[in-house]
mmCIF file of C-alpha atoms in Angstrom:
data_model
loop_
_atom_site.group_PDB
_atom_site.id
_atom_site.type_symbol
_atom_site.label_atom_id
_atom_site.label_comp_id
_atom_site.label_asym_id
_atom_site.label_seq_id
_atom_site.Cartn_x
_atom_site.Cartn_y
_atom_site.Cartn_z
ATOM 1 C CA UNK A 12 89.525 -14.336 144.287
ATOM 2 C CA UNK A 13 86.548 -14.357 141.824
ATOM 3 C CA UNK A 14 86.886 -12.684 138.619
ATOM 4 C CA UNK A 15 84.295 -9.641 139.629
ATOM 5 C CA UNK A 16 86.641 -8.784 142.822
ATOM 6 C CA UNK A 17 89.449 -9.099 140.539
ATOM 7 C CA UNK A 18 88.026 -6.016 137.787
ATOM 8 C CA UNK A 19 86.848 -4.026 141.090
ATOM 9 C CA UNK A 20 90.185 -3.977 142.647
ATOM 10 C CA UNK A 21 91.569 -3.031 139.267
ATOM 11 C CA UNK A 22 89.013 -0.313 138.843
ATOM 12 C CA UNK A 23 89.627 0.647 142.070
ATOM 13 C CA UNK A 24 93.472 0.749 141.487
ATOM 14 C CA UNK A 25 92.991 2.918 138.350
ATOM 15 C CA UNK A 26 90.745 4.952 139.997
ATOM 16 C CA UNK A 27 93.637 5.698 142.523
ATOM 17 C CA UNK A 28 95.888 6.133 139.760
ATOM 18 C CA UNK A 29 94.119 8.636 137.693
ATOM 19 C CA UNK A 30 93.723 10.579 141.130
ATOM 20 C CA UNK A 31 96.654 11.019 141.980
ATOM 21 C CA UNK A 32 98.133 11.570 138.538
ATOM 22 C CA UNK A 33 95.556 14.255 138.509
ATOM 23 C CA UNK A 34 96.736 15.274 141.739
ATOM 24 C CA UNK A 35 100.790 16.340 140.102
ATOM 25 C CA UNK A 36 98.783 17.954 137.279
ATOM 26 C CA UNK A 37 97.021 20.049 139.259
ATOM 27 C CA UNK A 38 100.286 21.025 141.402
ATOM 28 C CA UNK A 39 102.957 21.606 138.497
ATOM 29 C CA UNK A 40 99.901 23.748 136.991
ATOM 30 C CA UNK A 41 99.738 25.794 140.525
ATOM 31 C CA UNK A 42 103.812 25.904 140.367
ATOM 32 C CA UNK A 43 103.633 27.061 136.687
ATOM 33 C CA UNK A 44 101.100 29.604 136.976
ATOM 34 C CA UNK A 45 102.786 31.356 140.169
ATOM 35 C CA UNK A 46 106.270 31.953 138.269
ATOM 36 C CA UNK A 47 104.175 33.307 135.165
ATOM 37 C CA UNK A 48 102.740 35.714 137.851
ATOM 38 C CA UNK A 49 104.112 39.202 136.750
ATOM 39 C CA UNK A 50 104.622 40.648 140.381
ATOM 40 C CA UNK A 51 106.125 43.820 139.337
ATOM 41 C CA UNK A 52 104.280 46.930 141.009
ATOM 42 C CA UNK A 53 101.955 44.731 143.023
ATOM 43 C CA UNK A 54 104.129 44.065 146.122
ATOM 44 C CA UNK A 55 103.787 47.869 148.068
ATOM 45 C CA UNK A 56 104.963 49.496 151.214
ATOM 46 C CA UNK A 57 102.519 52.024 152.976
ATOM 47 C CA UNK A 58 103.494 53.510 155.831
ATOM 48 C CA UNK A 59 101.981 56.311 158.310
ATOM 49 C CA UNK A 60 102.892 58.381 161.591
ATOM 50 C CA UNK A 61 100.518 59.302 163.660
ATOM 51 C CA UNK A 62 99.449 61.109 167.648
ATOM 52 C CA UNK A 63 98.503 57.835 169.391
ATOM 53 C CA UNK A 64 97.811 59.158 173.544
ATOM 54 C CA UNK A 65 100.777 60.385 174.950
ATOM 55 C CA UNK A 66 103.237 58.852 172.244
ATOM 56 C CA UNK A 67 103.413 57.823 168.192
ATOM 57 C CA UNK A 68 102.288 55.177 166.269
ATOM 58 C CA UNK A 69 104.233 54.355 163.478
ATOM 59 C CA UNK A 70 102.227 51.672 160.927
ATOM 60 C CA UNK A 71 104.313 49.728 158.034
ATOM 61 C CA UNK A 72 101.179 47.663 156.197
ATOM 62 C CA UNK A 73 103.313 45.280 153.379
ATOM 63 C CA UNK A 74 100.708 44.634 150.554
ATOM 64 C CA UNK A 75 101.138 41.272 148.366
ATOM 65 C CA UNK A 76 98.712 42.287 145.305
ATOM 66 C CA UNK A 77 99.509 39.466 142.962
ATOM 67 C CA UNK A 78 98.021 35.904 143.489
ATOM 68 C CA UNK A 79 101.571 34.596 144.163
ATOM 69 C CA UNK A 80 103.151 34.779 147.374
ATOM 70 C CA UNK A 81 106.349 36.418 148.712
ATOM 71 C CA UNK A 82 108.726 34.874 150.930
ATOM 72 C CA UNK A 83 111.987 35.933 153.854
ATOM 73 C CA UNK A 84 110.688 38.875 154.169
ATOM 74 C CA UNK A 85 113.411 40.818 155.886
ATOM 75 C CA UNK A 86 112.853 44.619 157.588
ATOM 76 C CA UNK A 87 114.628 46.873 159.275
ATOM 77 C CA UNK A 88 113.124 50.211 160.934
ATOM 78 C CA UNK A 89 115.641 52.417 161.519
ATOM 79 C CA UNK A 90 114.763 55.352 164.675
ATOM 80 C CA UNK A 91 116.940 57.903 166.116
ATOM 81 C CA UNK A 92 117.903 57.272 170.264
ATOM 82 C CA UNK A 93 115.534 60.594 171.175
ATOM 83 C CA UNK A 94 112.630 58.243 170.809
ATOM 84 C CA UNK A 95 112.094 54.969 173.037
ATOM 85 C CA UNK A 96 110.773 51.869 171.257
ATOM 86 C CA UNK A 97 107.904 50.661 174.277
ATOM 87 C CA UNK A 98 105.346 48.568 172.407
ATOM 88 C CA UNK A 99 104.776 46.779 168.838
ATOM 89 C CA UNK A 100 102.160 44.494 167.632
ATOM 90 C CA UNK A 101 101.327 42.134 167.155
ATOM 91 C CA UNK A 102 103.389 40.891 169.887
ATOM 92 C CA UNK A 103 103.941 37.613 168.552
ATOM 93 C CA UNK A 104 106.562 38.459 165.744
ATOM 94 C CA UNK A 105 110.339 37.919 166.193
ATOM 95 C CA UNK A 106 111.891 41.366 167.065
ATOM 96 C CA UNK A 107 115.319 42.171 167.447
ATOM 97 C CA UNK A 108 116.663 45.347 168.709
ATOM 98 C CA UNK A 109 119.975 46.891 167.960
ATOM 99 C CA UNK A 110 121.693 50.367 169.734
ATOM 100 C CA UNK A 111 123.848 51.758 167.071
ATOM 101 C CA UNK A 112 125.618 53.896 169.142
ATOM 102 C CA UNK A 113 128.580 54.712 166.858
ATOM 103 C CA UNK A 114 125.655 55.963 164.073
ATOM 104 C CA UNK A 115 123.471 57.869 166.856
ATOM 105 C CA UNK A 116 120.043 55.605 165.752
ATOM 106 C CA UNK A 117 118.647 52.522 166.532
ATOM 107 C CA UNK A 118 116.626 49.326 164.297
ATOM 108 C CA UNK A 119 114.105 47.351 164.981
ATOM 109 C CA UNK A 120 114.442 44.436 162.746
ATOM 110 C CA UNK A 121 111.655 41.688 161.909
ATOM 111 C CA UNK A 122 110.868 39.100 159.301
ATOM 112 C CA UNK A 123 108.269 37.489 158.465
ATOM 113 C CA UNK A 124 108.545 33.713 155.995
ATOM 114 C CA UNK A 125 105.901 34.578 153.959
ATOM 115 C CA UNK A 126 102.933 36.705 153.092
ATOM 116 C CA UNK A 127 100.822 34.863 150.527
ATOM 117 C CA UNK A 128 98.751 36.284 147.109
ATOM 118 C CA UNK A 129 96.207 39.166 147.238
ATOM 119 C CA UNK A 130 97.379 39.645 151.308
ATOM 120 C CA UNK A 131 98.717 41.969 153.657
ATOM 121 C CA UNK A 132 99.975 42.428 157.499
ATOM 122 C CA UNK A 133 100.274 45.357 159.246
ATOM 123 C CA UNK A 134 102.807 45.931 161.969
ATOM 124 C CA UNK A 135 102.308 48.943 164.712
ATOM 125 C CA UNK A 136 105.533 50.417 166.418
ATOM 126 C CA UNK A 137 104.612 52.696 169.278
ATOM 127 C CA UNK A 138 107.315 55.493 170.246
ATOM 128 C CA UNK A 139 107.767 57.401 173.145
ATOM 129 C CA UNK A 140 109.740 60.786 172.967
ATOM 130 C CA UNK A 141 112.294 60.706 175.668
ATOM 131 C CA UNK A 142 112.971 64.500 175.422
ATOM 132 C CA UNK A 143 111.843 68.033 173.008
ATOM 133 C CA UNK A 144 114.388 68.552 169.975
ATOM 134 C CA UNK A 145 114.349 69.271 166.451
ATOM 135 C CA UNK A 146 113.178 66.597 165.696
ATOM 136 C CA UNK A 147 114.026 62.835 164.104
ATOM 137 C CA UNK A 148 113.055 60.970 161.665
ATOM 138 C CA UNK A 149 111.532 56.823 161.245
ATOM 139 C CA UNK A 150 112.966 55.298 157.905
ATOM 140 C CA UNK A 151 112.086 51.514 156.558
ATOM 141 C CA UNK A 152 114.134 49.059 154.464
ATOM 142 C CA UNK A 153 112.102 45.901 153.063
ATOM 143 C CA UNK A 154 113.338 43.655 151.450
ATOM 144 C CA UNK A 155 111.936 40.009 149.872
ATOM 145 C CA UNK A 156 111.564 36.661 147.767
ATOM 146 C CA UNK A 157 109.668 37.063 144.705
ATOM 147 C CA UNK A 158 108.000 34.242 142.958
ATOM 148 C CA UNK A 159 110.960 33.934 140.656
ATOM 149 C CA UNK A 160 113.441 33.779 143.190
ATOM 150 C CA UNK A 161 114.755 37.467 142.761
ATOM 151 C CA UNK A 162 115.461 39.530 145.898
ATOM 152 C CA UNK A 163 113.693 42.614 146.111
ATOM 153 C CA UNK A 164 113.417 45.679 148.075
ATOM 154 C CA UNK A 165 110.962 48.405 148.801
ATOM 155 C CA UNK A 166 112.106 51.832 150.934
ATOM 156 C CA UNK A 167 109.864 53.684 152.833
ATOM 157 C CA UNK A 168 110.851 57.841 152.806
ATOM 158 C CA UNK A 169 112.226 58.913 156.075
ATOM 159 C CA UNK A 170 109.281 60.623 158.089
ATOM 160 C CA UNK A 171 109.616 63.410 160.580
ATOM 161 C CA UNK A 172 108.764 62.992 164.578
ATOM 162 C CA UNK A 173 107.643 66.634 165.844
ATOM 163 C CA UNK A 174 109.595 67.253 168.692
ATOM 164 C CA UNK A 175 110.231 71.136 169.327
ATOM 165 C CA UNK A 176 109.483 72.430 172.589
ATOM 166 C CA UNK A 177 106.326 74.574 172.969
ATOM 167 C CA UNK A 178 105.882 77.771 174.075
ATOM 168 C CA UNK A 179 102.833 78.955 176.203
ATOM 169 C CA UNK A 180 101.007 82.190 176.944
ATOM 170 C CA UNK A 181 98.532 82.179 179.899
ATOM 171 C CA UNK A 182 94.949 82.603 179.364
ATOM 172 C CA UNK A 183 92.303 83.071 182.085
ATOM 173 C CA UNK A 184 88.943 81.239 181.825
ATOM 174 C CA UNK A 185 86.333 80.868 184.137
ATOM 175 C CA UNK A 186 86.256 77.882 185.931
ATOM 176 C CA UNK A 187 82.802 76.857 184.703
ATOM 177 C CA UNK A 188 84.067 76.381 181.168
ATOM 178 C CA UNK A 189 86.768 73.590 181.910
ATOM 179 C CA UNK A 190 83.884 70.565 181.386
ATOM 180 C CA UNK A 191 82.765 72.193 178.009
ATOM 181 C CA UNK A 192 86.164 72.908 176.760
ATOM 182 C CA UNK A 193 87.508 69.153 177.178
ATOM 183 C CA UNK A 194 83.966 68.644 175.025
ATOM 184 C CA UNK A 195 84.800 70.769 172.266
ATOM 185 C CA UNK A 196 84.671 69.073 168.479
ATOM 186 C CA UNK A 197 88.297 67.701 167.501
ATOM 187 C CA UNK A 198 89.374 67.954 171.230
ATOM 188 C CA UNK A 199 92.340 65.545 171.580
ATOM 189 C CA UNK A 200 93.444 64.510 175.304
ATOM 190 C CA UNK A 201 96.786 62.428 176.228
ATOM 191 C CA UNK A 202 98.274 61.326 179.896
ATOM 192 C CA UNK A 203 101.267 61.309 181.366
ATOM 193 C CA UNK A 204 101.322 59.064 184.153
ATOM 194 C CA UNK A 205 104.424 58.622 186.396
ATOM 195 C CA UNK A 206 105.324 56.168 189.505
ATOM 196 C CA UNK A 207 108.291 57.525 191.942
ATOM 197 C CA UNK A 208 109.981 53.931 192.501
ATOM 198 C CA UNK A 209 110.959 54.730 196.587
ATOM 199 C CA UNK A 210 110.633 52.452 199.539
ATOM 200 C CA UNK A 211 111.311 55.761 201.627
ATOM 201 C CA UNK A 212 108.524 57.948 203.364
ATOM 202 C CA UNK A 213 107.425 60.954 201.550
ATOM 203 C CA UNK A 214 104.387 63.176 202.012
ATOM 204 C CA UNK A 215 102.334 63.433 198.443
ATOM 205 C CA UNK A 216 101.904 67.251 199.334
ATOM 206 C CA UNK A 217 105.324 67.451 197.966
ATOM 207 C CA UNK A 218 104.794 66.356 194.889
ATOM 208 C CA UNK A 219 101.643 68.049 194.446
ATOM 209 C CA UNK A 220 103.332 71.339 195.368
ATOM 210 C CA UNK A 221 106.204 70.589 192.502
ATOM 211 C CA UNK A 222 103.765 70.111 189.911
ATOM 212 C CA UNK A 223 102.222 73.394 190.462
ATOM 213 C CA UNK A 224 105.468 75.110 190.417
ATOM 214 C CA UNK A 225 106.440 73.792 187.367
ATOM 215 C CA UNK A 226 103.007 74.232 185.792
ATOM 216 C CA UNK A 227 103.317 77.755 186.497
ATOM 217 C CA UNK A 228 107.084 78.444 185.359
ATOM 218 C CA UNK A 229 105.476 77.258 181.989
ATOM 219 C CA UNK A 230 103.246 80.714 182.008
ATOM 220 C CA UNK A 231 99.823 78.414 182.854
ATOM 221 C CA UNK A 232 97.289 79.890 184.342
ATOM 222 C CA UNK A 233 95.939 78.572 187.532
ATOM 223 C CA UNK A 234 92.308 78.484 187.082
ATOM 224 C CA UNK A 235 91.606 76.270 190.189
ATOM 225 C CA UNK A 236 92.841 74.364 192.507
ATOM 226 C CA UNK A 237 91.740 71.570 195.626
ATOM 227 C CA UNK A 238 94.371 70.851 197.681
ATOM 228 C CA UNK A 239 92.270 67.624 199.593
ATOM 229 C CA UNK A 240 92.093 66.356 196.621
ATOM 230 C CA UNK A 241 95.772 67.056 194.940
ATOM 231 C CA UNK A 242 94.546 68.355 191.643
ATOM 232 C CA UNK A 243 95.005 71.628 189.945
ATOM 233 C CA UNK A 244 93.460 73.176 186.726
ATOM 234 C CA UNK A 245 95.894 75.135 184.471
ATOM 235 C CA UNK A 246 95.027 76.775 181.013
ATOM 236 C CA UNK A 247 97.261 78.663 178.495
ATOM 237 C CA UNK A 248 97.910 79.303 174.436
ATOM 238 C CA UNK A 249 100.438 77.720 172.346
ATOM 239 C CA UNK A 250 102.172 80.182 171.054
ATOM 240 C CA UNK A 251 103.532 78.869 167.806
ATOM 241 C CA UNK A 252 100.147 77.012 166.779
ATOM 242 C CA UNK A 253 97.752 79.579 168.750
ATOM 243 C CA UNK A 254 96.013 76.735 170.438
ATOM 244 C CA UNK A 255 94.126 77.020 173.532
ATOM 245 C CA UNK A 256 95.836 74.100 176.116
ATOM 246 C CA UNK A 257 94.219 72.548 179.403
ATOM 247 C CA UNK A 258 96.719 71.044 181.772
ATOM 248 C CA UNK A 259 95.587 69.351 184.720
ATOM 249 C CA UNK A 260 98.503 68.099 187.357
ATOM 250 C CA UNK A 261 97.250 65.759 189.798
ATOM 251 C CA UNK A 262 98.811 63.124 192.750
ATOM 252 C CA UNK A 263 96.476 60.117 192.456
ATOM 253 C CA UNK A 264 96.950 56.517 193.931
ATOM 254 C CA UNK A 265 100.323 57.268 194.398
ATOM 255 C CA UNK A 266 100.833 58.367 190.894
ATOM 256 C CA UNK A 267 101.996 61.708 189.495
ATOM 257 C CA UNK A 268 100.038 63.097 186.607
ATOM 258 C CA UNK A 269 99.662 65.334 183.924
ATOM 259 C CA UNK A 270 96.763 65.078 181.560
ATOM 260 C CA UNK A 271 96.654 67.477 178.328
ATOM 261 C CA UNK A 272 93.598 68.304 176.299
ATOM 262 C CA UNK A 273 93.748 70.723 173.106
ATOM 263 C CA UNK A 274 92.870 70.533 169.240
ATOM 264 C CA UNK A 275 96.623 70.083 168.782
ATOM 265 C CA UNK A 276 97.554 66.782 169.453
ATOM 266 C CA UNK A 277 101.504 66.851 168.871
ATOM 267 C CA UNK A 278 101.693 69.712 170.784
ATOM 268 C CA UNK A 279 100.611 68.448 173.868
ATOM 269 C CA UNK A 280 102.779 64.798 173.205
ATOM 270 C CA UNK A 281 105.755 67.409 173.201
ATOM 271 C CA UNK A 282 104.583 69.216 175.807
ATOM 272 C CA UNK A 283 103.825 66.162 178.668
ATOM 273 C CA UNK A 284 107.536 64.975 177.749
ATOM 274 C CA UNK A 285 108.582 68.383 178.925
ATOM 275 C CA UNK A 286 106.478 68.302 182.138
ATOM 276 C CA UNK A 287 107.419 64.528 182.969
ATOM 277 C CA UNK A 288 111.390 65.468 182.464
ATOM 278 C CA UNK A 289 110.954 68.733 184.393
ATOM 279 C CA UNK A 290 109.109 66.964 187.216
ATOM 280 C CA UNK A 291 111.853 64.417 187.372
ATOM 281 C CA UNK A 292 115.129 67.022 187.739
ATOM 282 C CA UNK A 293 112.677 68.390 190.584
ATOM 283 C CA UNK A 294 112.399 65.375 192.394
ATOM 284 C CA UNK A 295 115.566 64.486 191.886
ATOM 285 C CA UNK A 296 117.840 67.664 193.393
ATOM 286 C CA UNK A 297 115.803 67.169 195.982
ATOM 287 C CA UNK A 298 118.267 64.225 196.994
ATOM 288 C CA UNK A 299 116.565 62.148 199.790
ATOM 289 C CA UNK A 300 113.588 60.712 197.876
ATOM 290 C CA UNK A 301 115.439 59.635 194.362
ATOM 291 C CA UNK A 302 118.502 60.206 192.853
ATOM 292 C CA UNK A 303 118.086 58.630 189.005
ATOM 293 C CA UNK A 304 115.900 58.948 186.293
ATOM 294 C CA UNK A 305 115.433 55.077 186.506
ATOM 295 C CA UNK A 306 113.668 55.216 189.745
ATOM 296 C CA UNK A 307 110.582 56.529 187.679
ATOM 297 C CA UNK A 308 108.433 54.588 185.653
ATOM 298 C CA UNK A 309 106.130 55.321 183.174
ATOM 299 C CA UNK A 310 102.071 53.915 183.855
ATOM 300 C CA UNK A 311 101.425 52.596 180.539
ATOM 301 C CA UNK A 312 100.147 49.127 179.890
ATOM 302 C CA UNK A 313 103.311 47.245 178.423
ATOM 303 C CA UNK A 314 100.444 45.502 176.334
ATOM 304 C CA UNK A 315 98.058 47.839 175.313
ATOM 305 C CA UNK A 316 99.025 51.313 176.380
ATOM 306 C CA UNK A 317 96.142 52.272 179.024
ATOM 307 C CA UNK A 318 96.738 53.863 182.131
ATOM 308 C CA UNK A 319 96.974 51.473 184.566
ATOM 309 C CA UNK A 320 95.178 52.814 187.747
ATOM 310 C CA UNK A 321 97.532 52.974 190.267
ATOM 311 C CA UNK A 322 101.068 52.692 191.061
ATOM 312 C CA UNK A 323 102.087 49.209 192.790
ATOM 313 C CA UNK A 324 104.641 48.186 195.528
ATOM 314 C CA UNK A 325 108.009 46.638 194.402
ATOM 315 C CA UNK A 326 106.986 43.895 193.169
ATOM 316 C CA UNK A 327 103.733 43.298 193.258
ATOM 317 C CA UNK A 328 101.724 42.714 189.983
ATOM 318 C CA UNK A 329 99.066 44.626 188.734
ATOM 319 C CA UNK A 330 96.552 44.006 185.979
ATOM 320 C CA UNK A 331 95.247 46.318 183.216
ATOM 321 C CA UNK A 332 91.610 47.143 183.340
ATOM 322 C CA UNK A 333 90.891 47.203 179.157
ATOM 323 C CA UNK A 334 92.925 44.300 178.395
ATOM 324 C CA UNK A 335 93.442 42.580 181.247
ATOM 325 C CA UNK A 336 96.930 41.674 181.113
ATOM 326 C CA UNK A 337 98.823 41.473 184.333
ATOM 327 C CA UNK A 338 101.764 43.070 184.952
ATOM 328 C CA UNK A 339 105.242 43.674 187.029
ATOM 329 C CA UNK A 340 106.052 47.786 186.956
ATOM 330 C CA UNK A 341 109.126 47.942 188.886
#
């Protein structure tokens, strides 16, 4: 080797050297300056209810603030067995569901290995009322690994799920103002959709004729009605909220329907619950079509909570139109 190779590969070598002794500086600087990171106050909980369609939306957002991250991040969201846990995303996160029984509630618990400086992640639980009440409450427990290896934990206040019945007094409108009423500033709409899970024979007249009945034991008003067609018009006034309500009942592509429109959105979330269970005992002591409330199923999209639009076979698949997911119902 001649003596310039010889000083290049030792340049080269100290080169190398200097890198990666630059390389551990620049590390045990990083690891220094995250446990000087005061993370006091800076790691938050925010948390919201609100009407999503037919159901709730409950939102936990976990808010890193500091430039150091957090790690084992544990939670648990505790729910009371009156509401139904159907969707969360994103989908992708390890969720574990325990029936407390013995304490009357329920938890959803999650965790997540770490959520890095000046970050967040939200995480969306959607919750369907399974009957009026009351009422119940949501309630959170967080807790987590600071930088300085401490355990922490934040609480999120228990929040209240509106869930008393509502009371109706009819109201007559002309037919001619049912278009302009569902277009009415702050006009919030939600469907119930239902599938009767039978292999039997049944005549769709019947159900029609059930929904009717039961629209008008709730003092609706019948404002129209096409019987080729299956659909009915209903309108009335919430009495506790005096808020004008639409109801329309229809049979369509083998599904059973109630759709809801009024400025009072957890009013009518109470009130399709009330319609769907009431429709259910109808069908049910009838005896020869269905004899459990298992045999109906709800048409939401287990993905993304659309309507799907129609009710398949036993089955048979079916794919949601917004996000195209596919899907077995029953």
């Amino acid at each position: 080797m001649s003596e310039e190779e010889n000083k290049k590969n030792k340049i080269h070598g100290l080169i190398l050297f200097k890198e990666h002794d630059l390389k551990i500086k620049e590390e045990e600087k990083e690891r220094i300056t995250f446990e000087d990171v005061d993370q006091e106050n800076k790691i938050k909980l925010h948390y919201d209810l609100n009407p999503f369609a037919a159901n709730y939306k409950y939102s936990l957002n976990i808010l890193n603030e500091s430039i150091a991250p957090i790690t084992e991040i544990k939670a648990r969201v505790k729910f009371p067995h009156n509401l139904e846990l159907i969707r969360y995303s994103p989908n992708n996160i390890n969720l574990e569901l325990i029936d407390s029984k013995k304490k009357d509630s329920k938890q959803a618990n999650f965790e997540i290995d770490q959520l890095s400086g000046n970050n967040n992640t939200q995480i969306n639980f959607h919750f369907r009322i399974l009957k009026a009440n009351d009422g119940a409450e949501i309630s959170t427990y967080i807790s987590f690994v600071n930088n300085k290896d401490f355990v922490r934990v934040l609480n999120a206040d228990p929040i209240n799920v509106p869930m008393q019945r509502v009371s109706i007094a009819p109201k007559i409108i002309p037919s001619g103002q049912i278009t302009p009423f569902l277009k009415v500033e702050g006009i919030k709409k939600a469907v119930k959709s239902i599938g009767v899970g039978t292999e039997k024979d049944f005549n769709l007249d019947l159900f029609f004729n059930h929904i009717n009945q039961i629209l008008r034991s709730y003092e609706f008003q019948l404002i129209a009605r096409d019987e080729s067609k299956r659909i009915s018009w209903f309108f009335g006034t919430e009495i506790k909220v005096n808020e004008d309500i639409l109801i329309i009942g229809q049979v369509n592509q083998n599904k059973v329907e109630f759709l809801a429109a009024s400025k009072n959105h957890e009013a009518i979330i109470i009130l399709l619950t009330q319609l769907a269970n009431e429709f259910k005992k109808h069908i049910i002591s009838i005896g020869d079509i269905v004899n459990s409330e298992d045999n109906f199923y709800d048409l939401e999209c287990k993905n993304c909570g659309n309507i799907l639009p129609r009710f398949p076979k036993k089955g048979e698949t079916i794919e949601c139109p917004k996000c195209n997911k596919e899907q077995l119902v029953w």
